Amino acid sequence: MLKPLPVGIQTFSDLIRGGFLYVDKTPWIYELIRYSKGAYFLARPRRFGKSLLISTLGEIFEGNRELFQGLWLYDSDYSWTIHPVIRLDFSRYSIRSVEDLSAALQRAVQQTAERYGVTIEPGRYEFQFEDLVRRLAERGQVVILVDEYDKPILDNITDLPTARQIRESLKGFYTSIKSLDAYLRLVFLTGISKFSKVGVFSGLNNLNDISMNANFGALVGITEAELRSSFHDHIAEFARAQKTDSDDILAQMQHWYNGFRFAAHSERVYNPFSLLLAFYQQRFSNFWFESGTPTFLIDLIRDRGYDVRQLGNLRVEEFSFSTYELENLDLEPLLFQTGYLTIKTYDEKSRIYTLSYPNYEVENAFLHYLLRAHSEISLALTTSTLWRLAEALRANDLERFFELLDVFFANIPYDIQLRHEHYYQTVFYLIFKLIGLRVEAEARTSRGRIDAVVALEKAVYLFEFKVDGSEEEALAQIVERDYYRRYAGQERPLVLVGVNFSTQSRSVTAWRTA
């Protein structure tokens, strides 16, 4: 009989007592708790198992060994000493002000005090928290578990003054944790983003950031070996439902959901949220992306005019991952921490990371949202128009192709007054990526760069764009600079295409081939 899948279950005791499938992460957890003291921070994308990890740690430190029977930790040399546990879960609260934050923290402190039968004096939450820790420490060193530490900041990231105030308030709270070090056994914080040590964690300078530590690269997420062993029966059941074999299901799983790498030398892991839903519904879809739209990130990319064509092969220096600040949001580390890009390679000598999309689910969905942000067109119309565009180009029907292309350019918002070629090139690039055609943006030649090269089975198209210019000018540039020579000598014919966009009409006004 198949073990039920723990879709949406983030409480370890519910998962175990309900007989749900659990991938044994206790060997990695042991490395966190084997020493007598520790303070750790782990950044991972949303829906990646952080809350279940926090819940598991809580059960361990509360001494509930019976829940771990059959798991690696049960028979290990871990002592199972009981410790008081304070859990702070910011995902439970909607915090829009410093007052909301204070109320949430005060409520969490009071609930913990009631759970342990401790009486604390009324007052500010900082003082109540310190009082609670000291009183609980009479029973043993205290464990503090904080889930989604950064949610109060990220929820207000478009309101910078409020986000700053909340950050400063959190900084004070974490400073108080540092002052209580003598009473503490373990401090463990999770979140999505990593604010620099001069920000939120300036007061908690003993925190060990394990986010990019290869030893903890698979602390959350599902490895290939874990997928094949723990989900063996579910893979076979999925294959029967799809009328295929297990190897095909595994190959599709890799294509859709594998690829997340959080350290230079760690193994790749699957997104557990998408993996569970794919097995549960026995189909492949954009489950993780649909659970939360990255509106803020998409708007930031569009408003800054960021070159999205770089995202598939983005080079980032190592120090970039430690300079995350509210006042200066760098897109590269933000995209990595939120899971939209992941580590592809790392060069030891230059200490440069190459980032890329982790898998098909993330790339396809992210590009769709980017296209809709650059051209305000509905998702349904986007999908149908993209399909027809691909068919027109494969049929070499450029007349029809450019008619359909105008659907996207006509929907560029009036308030975006961008008269440079980059904006239109971006829309063009996104369209071609989404219709599944091989597109090389700004391809280098010995005489310069051509705007786009699209390789089809029967032809290779070389596109050059002008904005408020002429199609003759665009075509002449391809010829005069010998852009086409790099692609000469192929069996497939070359089609040179000069295109002019009008910012006034927001359309392709003319195009010409040679």
mmCIF file of C-alpha atoms in Angstrom, residues 213-473:
data_model
loop_
_atom_site.group_PDB
_atom_site.id
_atom_site.type_symbol
_atom_site.label_atom_id
_atom_site.label_comp_id
_atom_site.label_asym_id
_atom_site.label_seq_id
_atom_site.Cartn_x
_atom_site.Cartn_y
_atom_site.Cartn_z
ATOM 1 C CA ASN A 213 27.503 25.384 3.036
ATOM 2 C CA ALA A 214 27.779 22.222 0.936
ATOM 3 C CA ASN A 215 27.459 20.061 4.063
ATOM 4 C CA PHE A 216 23.875 21.292 4.392
ATOM 5 C CA GLY A 217 23.043 21.569 0.696
ATOM 6 C CA ALA A 218 20.423 18.802 0.984
ATOM 7 C CA LEU A 219 19.120 19.645 4.472
ATOM 8 C CA VAL A 220 15.857 20.569 2.743
ATOM 9 C CA GLY A 221 14.783 19.585 -0.756
ATOM 10 C CA ILE A 222 14.840 16.074 -2.234
ATOM 11 C CA THR A 223 17.984 14.516 -3.714
ATOM 12 C CA GLU A 224 17.950 12.161 -6.684
ATOM 13 C CA ALA A 225 18.778 9.211 -4.420
ATOM 14 C CA GLU A 226 15.989 10.160 -2.000
ATOM 15 C CA LEU A 227 13.510 10.429 -4.863
ATOM 16 C CA ARG A 228 14.363 6.988 -6.213
ATOM 17 C CA SER A 229 14.292 5.259 -2.816
ATOM 18 C CA SER A 230 11.521 7.016 -0.867
ATOM 19 C CA PHE A 231 9.167 7.542 -3.832
ATOM 20 C CA HIS A 232 9.799 4.252 -5.641
ATOM 21 C CA ASP A 233 6.205 3.015 -5.384
ATOM 22 C CA HIS A 234 4.748 6.430 -6.224
ATOM 23 C CA ILE A 235 6.946 6.604 -9.330
ATOM 24 C CA ALA A 236 5.616 3.233 -10.496
ATOM 25 C CA GLU A 237 2.014 4.313 -9.809
ATOM 26 C CA PHE A 238 2.547 7.593 -11.695
ATOM 27 C CA ALA A 239 4.013 5.654 -14.631
ATOM 28 C CA ARG A 240 0.967 3.363 -14.763
ATOM 29 C CA ALA A 241 -1.369 6.362 -14.743
ATOM 30 C CA GLN A 242 0.604 8.001 -17.570
ATOM 31 C CA LYS A 243 0.895 4.707 -19.513
ATOM 32 C CA THR A 244 4.677 4.925 -19.560
ATOM 33 C CA ASP A 245 7.593 3.506 -17.553
ATOM 34 C CA SER A 246 9.372 4.675 -14.408
ATOM 35 C CA ASP A 247 12.452 5.859 -16.310
ATOM 36 C CA ASP A 248 10.304 8.232 -18.344
ATOM 37 C CA ILE A 249 8.655 9.633 -15.191
ATOM 38 C CA LEU A 250 12.070 10.160 -13.573
ATOM 39 C CA ALA A 251 13.364 11.925 -16.685
ATOM 40 C CA GLN A 252 10.359 14.251 -16.707
ATOM 41 C CA MET A 253 10.723 14.882 -12.966
ATOM 42 C CA GLN A 254 14.323 15.956 -13.536
ATOM 43 C CA HIS A 255 13.323 18.220 -16.400
ATOM 44 C CA TRP A 256 10.490 19.886 -14.494
ATOM 45 C CA TYR A 257 11.601 20.062 -10.858
ATOM 46 C CA ASN A 258 15.255 19.136 -10.271
ATOM 47 C CA GLY A 259 18.230 21.473 -10.501
ATOM 48 C CA PHE A 260 18.324 23.564 -7.323
ATOM 49 C CA ARG A 261 21.907 23.877 -6.057
ATOM 50 C CA PHE A 262 22.587 26.066 -3.037
ATOM 51 C CA ALA A 263 26.359 25.661 -2.667
ATOM 52 C CA ALA A 264 29.224 25.467 -5.134
ATOM 53 C CA HIS A 265 29.899 21.782 -4.506
ATOM 54 C CA SER A 266 26.581 20.471 -3.213
ATOM 55 C CA GLU A 267 24.319 18.108 -5.132
ATOM 56 C CA ARG A 268 21.212 19.291 -6.912
ATOM 57 C CA VAL A 269 17.855 18.868 -5.208
ATOM 58 C CA TYR A 270 14.213 18.779 -6.240
ATOM 59 C CA ASN A 271 11.619 21.264 -5.105
ATOM 60 C CA PRO A 272 9.594 19.173 -2.595
ATOM 61 C CA PHE A 273 6.395 21.196 -3.040
ATOM 62 C CA SER A 274 6.158 20.595 -6.793
ATOM 63 C CA LEU A 275 7.365 17.016 -6.456
ATOM 64 C CA LEU A 276 4.636 16.080 -3.967
ATOM 65 C CA LEU A 277 1.879 17.731 -6.002
ATOM 66 C CA ALA A 278 3.065 16.084 -9.222
ATOM 67 C CA PHE A 279 2.796 12.666 -7.565
ATOM 68 C CA TYR A 280 -0.484 13.564 -5.869
ATOM 69 C CA GLN A 281 -2.159 14.806 -9.056
ATOM 70 C CA GLN A 282 -0.185 12.506 -11.368
ATOM 71 C CA ARG A 283 0.577 15.273 -13.812
ATOM 72 C CA PHE A 284 3.330 17.833 -14.480
ATOM 73 C CA SER A 285 2.590 21.517 -13.999
ATOM 74 C CA ASN A 286 3.931 24.789 -12.570
ATOM 75 C CA PHE A 287 2.864 23.963 -9.010
ATOM 76 C CA TRP A 288 5.526 25.938 -7.120
ATOM 77 C CA PHE A 289 5.233 29.025 -9.286
ATOM 78 C CA GLU A 290 1.438 29.079 -9.097
ATOM 79 C CA SER A 291 1.606 29.028 -5.280
ATOM 80 C CA GLY A 292 3.077 32.534 -5.210
ATOM 81 C CA THR A 293 3.686 35.079 -7.962
ATOM 82 C CA PRO A 294 6.951 37.061 -7.657
ATOM 83 C CA THR A 295 5.257 40.371 -8.505
ATOM 84 C CA PHE A 296 7.847 42.494 -6.726
ATOM 85 C CA LEU A 297 10.775 40.836 -8.512
ATOM 86 C CA ILE A 298 9.107 41.019 -11.920
ATOM 87 C CA ASP A 299 8.313 44.714 -11.463
ATOM 88 C CA LEU A 300 11.868 45.386 -10.288
ATOM 89 C CA ILE A 301 13.321 43.713 -13.381
ATOM 90 C CA ARG A 302 11.030 45.649 -15.719
ATOM 91 C CA ASP A 303 11.379 49.034 -14.019
ATOM 92 C CA ARG A 304 15.180 48.834 -13.927
ATOM 93 C CA GLY A 305 15.348 47.772 -17.561
ATOM 94 C CA TYR A 306 17.286 44.673 -16.537
ATOM 95 C CA ASP A 307 18.531 42.570 -19.448
ATOM 96 C CA VAL A 308 16.537 39.369 -18.935
ATOM 97 C CA ARG A 309 18.493 37.698 -21.710
ATOM 98 C CA GLN A 310 21.364 37.275 -19.245
ATOM 99 C CA LEU A 311 19.337 35.261 -16.748
ATOM 100 C CA GLY A 312 20.041 31.917 -18.356
ATOM 101 C CA ASN A 313 23.805 32.367 -17.953
ATOM 102 C CA LEU A 314 24.479 35.036 -15.328
ATOM 103 C CA ARG A 315 27.980 35.523 -13.890
ATOM 104 C CA VAL A 316 28.093 36.786 -10.300
ATOM 105 C CA GLU A 317 31.043 37.473 -8.016
ATOM 106 C CA GLU A 318 31.139 35.614 -4.709
ATOM 107 C CA PHE A 319 30.869 38.691 -2.491
ATOM 108 C CA SER A 320 27.526 39.593 -4.107
ATOM 109 C CA PHE A 321 25.792 37.002 -1.949
ATOM 110 C CA SER A 322 26.669 38.814 1.283
ATOM 111 C CA THR A 323 25.595 42.368 0.384
ATOM 112 C CA TYR A 324 21.809 42.202 0.526
ATOM 113 C CA GLU A 325 20.388 45.531 1.735
ATOM 114 C CA LEU A 326 16.947 47.115 1.660
ATOM 115 C CA GLU A 327 18.352 50.386 0.358
ATOM 116 C CA ASN A 328 20.251 48.720 -2.475
ATOM 117 C CA LEU A 329 18.493 45.607 -3.703
ATOM 118 C CA ASP A 330 20.817 43.697 -6.026
ATOM 119 C CA LEU A 331 18.755 41.517 -8.324
ATOM 120 C CA GLU A 332 21.299 38.729 -8.751
ATOM 121 C CA PRO A 333 21.489 37.506 -5.128
ATOM 122 C CA LEU A 334 17.779 38.187 -4.704
ATOM 123 C CA LEU A 335 16.907 35.958 -7.665
ATOM 124 C CA PHE A 336 19.194 33.257 -6.274
ATOM 125 C CA GLN A 337 17.831 33.365 -2.735
ATOM 126 C CA THR A 338 14.222 33.309 -3.897
ATOM 127 C CA GLY A 339 14.886 30.245 -6.077
ATOM 128 C CA TYR A 340 14.367 31.715 -9.540
ATOM 129 C CA LEU A 341 18.052 31.236 -10.344
ATOM 130 C CA THR A 342 20.437 28.625 -8.984
ATOM 131 C CA ILE A 343 24.133 27.756 -9.095
ATOM 132 C CA LYS A 344 25.172 26.245 -12.404
ATOM 133 C CA THR A 345 28.972 26.365 -12.024
ATOM 134 C CA TYR A 346 31.622 27.899 -9.768
ATOM 135 C CA ASP A 347 35.143 28.905 -10.784
ATOM 136 C CA GLU A 348 37.587 28.486 -7.894
ATOM 137 C CA LYS A 349 40.230 30.846 -9.291
ATOM 138 C CA SER A 350 38.029 33.829 -10.094
ATOM 139 C CA ARG A 351 35.500 32.963 -7.364
ATOM 140 C CA ILE A 352 32.730 33.644 -9.834
ATOM 141 C CA TYR A 353 29.417 31.798 -9.857
ATOM 142 C CA THR A 354 27.388 31.186 -12.993
ATOM 143 C CA LEU A 355 23.675 31.252 -12.243
ATOM 144 C CA SER A 356 20.888 29.838 -14.379
ATOM 145 C CA TYR A 357 17.273 28.735 -14.150
ATOM 146 C CA PRO A 358 17.074 25.551 -12.055
ATOM 147 C CA ASN A 359 14.546 23.719 -14.218
ATOM 148 C CA TYR A 360 11.787 23.945 -16.807
ATOM 149 C CA GLU A 361 9.042 24.839 -14.318
ATOM 150 C CA VAL A 362 10.858 27.925 -13.061
ATOM 151 C CA GLU A 363 12.167 29.091 -16.436
ATOM 152 C CA ASN A 364 8.904 28.680 -18.321
ATOM 153 C CA ALA A 365 6.716 30.302 -15.666
ATOM 154 C CA PHE A 366 9.178 33.111 -14.945
ATOM 155 C CA LEU A 367 9.484 34.000 -18.632
ATOM 156 C CA HIS A 368 5.691 34.033 -18.948
ATOM 157 C CA TYR A 369 5.388 36.522 -16.104
ATOM 158 C CA LEU A 370 8.211 38.641 -17.523
ATOM 159 C CA LEU A 371 6.466 38.801 -20.895
ATOM 160 C CA ARG A 372 3.177 39.785 -19.281
ATOM 161 C CA ALA A 373 4.986 42.499 -17.301
ATOM 162 C CA HIS A 374 6.539 43.952 -20.455
ATOM 163 C CA SER A 375 3.333 43.608 -22.465
ATOM 164 C CA GLU A 376 0.131 43.670 -20.436
ATOM 165 C CA ILE A 377 -1.599 40.803 -22.183
ATOM 166 C CA SER A 378 -3.741 38.129 -20.544
ATOM 167 C CA LEU A 379 -2.302 34.695 -19.847
ATOM 168 C CA ALA A 380 -4.878 32.972 -22.068
ATOM 169 C CA LEU A 381 -4.144 35.279 -25.007
ATOM 170 C CA THR A 382 -0.404 34.934 -24.412
ATOM 171 C CA THR A 383 -0.531 31.141 -24.659
ATOM 172 C CA SER A 384 -2.704 30.991 -27.783
ATOM 173 C CA THR A 385 -0.777 33.752 -29.574
ATOM 174 C CA LEU A 386 2.597 32.149 -28.820
ATOM 175 C CA TRP A 387 1.436 28.898 -30.378
ATOM 176 C CA ARG A 388 0.275 30.646 -33.555
ATOM 177 C CA LEU A 389 3.536 32.621 -33.762
ATOM 178 C CA ALA A 390 5.554 29.414 -33.727
ATOM 179 C CA GLU A 391 3.392 27.884 -36.450
ATOM 180 C CA ALA A 392 3.700 30.978 -38.649
ATOM 181 C CA LEU A 393 7.487 31.064 -38.425
ATOM 182 C CA ARG A 394 7.856 27.347 -39.059
ATOM 183 C CA ALA A 395 5.744 27.855 -42.187
ATOM 184 C CA ASN A 396 7.973 30.809 -43.184
ATOM 185 C CA ASP A 397 4.846 33.001 -43.136
ATOM 186 C CA LEU A 398 6.478 36.241 -41.976
ATOM 187 C CA GLU A 399 3.431 38.304 -42.907
ATOM 188 C CA ARG A 400 1.317 36.355 -40.429
ATOM 189 C CA PHE A 401 4.170 36.266 -37.912
ATOM 190 C CA PHE A 402 4.466 40.059 -37.663
ATOM 191 C CA GLU A 403 0.688 40.488 -37.530
ATOM 192 C CA LEU A 404 0.601 38.245 -34.464
ATOM 193 C CA LEU A 405 3.674 39.911 -32.979
ATOM 194 C CA ASP A 406 1.792 43.199 -32.824
ATOM 195 C CA VAL A 407 -0.600 41.680 -30.274
ATOM 196 C CA PHE A 408 2.227 41.909 -27.739
ATOM 197 C CA PHE A 409 3.596 45.314 -28.729
ATOM 198 C CA ALA A 410 0.142 46.901 -28.834
ATOM 199 C CA ASN A 411 -0.257 45.976 -25.170
ATOM 200 C CA ILE A 412 2.857 47.769 -23.940
ATOM 201 C CA PRO A 413 1.485 50.220 -21.325
ATOM 202 C CA TYR A 414 1.258 53.878 -22.375
ATOM 203 C CA ASP A 415 3.126 54.972 -19.239
ATOM 204 C CA ILE A 416 6.242 53.074 -20.329
ATOM 205 C CA GLN A 417 7.939 55.572 -22.618
ATOM 206 C CA LEU A 418 10.953 53.536 -23.669
ATOM 207 C CA ARG A 419 12.285 54.670 -27.011
ATOM 208 C CA HIS A 420 15.313 52.409 -27.089
ATOM 209 C CA GLU A 421 15.680 49.108 -28.873
ATOM 210 C CA HIS A 422 16.405 47.117 -25.713
ATOM 211 C CA TYR A 423 12.779 47.051 -24.542
ATOM 212 C CA TYR A 424 11.502 45.707 -27.852
ATOM 213 C CA GLN A 425 14.397 43.264 -28.134
ATOM 214 C CA THR A 426 13.477 41.946 -24.685
ATOM 215 C CA VAL A 427 9.862 41.301 -25.671
ATOM 216 C CA PHE A 428 11.018 39.637 -28.879
ATOM 217 C CA TYR A 429 13.496 37.431 -26.958
ATOM 218 C CA LEU A 430 10.881 36.375 -24.388
ATOM 219 C CA ILE A 431 8.429 35.435 -27.135
ATOM 220 C CA PHE A 432 10.941 33.204 -28.882
ATOM 221 C CA LYS A 433 12.071 31.526 -25.672
ATOM 222 C CA LEU A 434 8.479 30.746 -24.760
ATOM 223 C CA ILE A 435 7.521 29.268 -28.115
ATOM 224 C CA GLY A 436 10.363 26.816 -27.677
ATOM 225 C CA LEU A 437 12.551 28.020 -30.523
ATOM 226 C CA ARG A 438 16.300 28.346 -30.182
ATOM 227 C CA VAL A 439 17.072 32.048 -29.942
ATOM 228 C CA GLU A 440 20.501 33.620 -29.530
ATOM 229 C CA ALA A 441 20.150 37.214 -28.346
ATOM 230 C CA GLU A 442 22.757 39.790 -29.401
ATOM 231 C CA ALA A 443 24.898 37.114 -31.023
ATOM 232 C CA ARG A 444 28.540 38.164 -31.380
ATOM 233 C CA THR A 445 30.207 38.360 -34.773
ATOM 234 C CA SER A 446 33.619 39.715 -35.754
ATOM 235 C CA ARG A 447 31.978 43.031 -36.736
ATOM 236 C CA GLY A 448 29.603 43.475 -33.808
ATOM 237 C CA ARG A 449 26.385 41.964 -32.486
ATOM 238 C CA ILE A 450 23.236 40.985 -34.298
ATOM 239 C CA ASP A 451 20.042 41.450 -32.296
ATOM 240 C CA ALA A 452 18.671 37.906 -32.559
ATOM 241 C CA VAL A 453 19.379 34.650 -34.352
ATOM 242 C CA VAL A 454 16.583 32.070 -34.529
ATOM 243 C CA ALA A 455 17.532 28.612 -35.763
ATOM 244 C CA LEU A 456 14.758 26.452 -37.204
ATOM 245 C CA GLU A 457 14.928 23.067 -38.865
ATOM 246 C CA LYS A 458 14.473 24.525 -42.353
ATOM 247 C CA ALA A 459 16.056 27.989 -42.014
ATOM 248 C CA VAL A 460 18.121 30.338 -39.851
ATOM 249 C CA TYR A 461 16.656 33.810 -39.294
ATOM 250 C CA LEU A 462 18.862 36.816 -38.517
ATOM 251 C CA PHE A 463 16.864 39.709 -37.034
ATOM 252 C CA GLU A 464 17.990 43.314 -36.621
ATOM 253 C CA PHE A 465 15.665 45.846 -34.957
ATOM 254 C CA LYS A 466 15.330 49.595 -35.171
ATOM 255 C CA VAL A 467 13.058 51.841 -33.148
ATOM 256 C CA ASP A 468 11.549 54.816 -34.981
ATOM 257 C CA GLY A 469 13.976 54.179 -37.820
ATOM 258 C CA SER A 470 13.464 52.086 -40.941
ATOM 259 C CA GLU A 471 13.528 48.460 -41.961
ATOM 260 C CA GLU A 472 16.016 49.326 -44.734
ATOM 261 C CA GLU A 473 18.426 50.709 -42.148
#
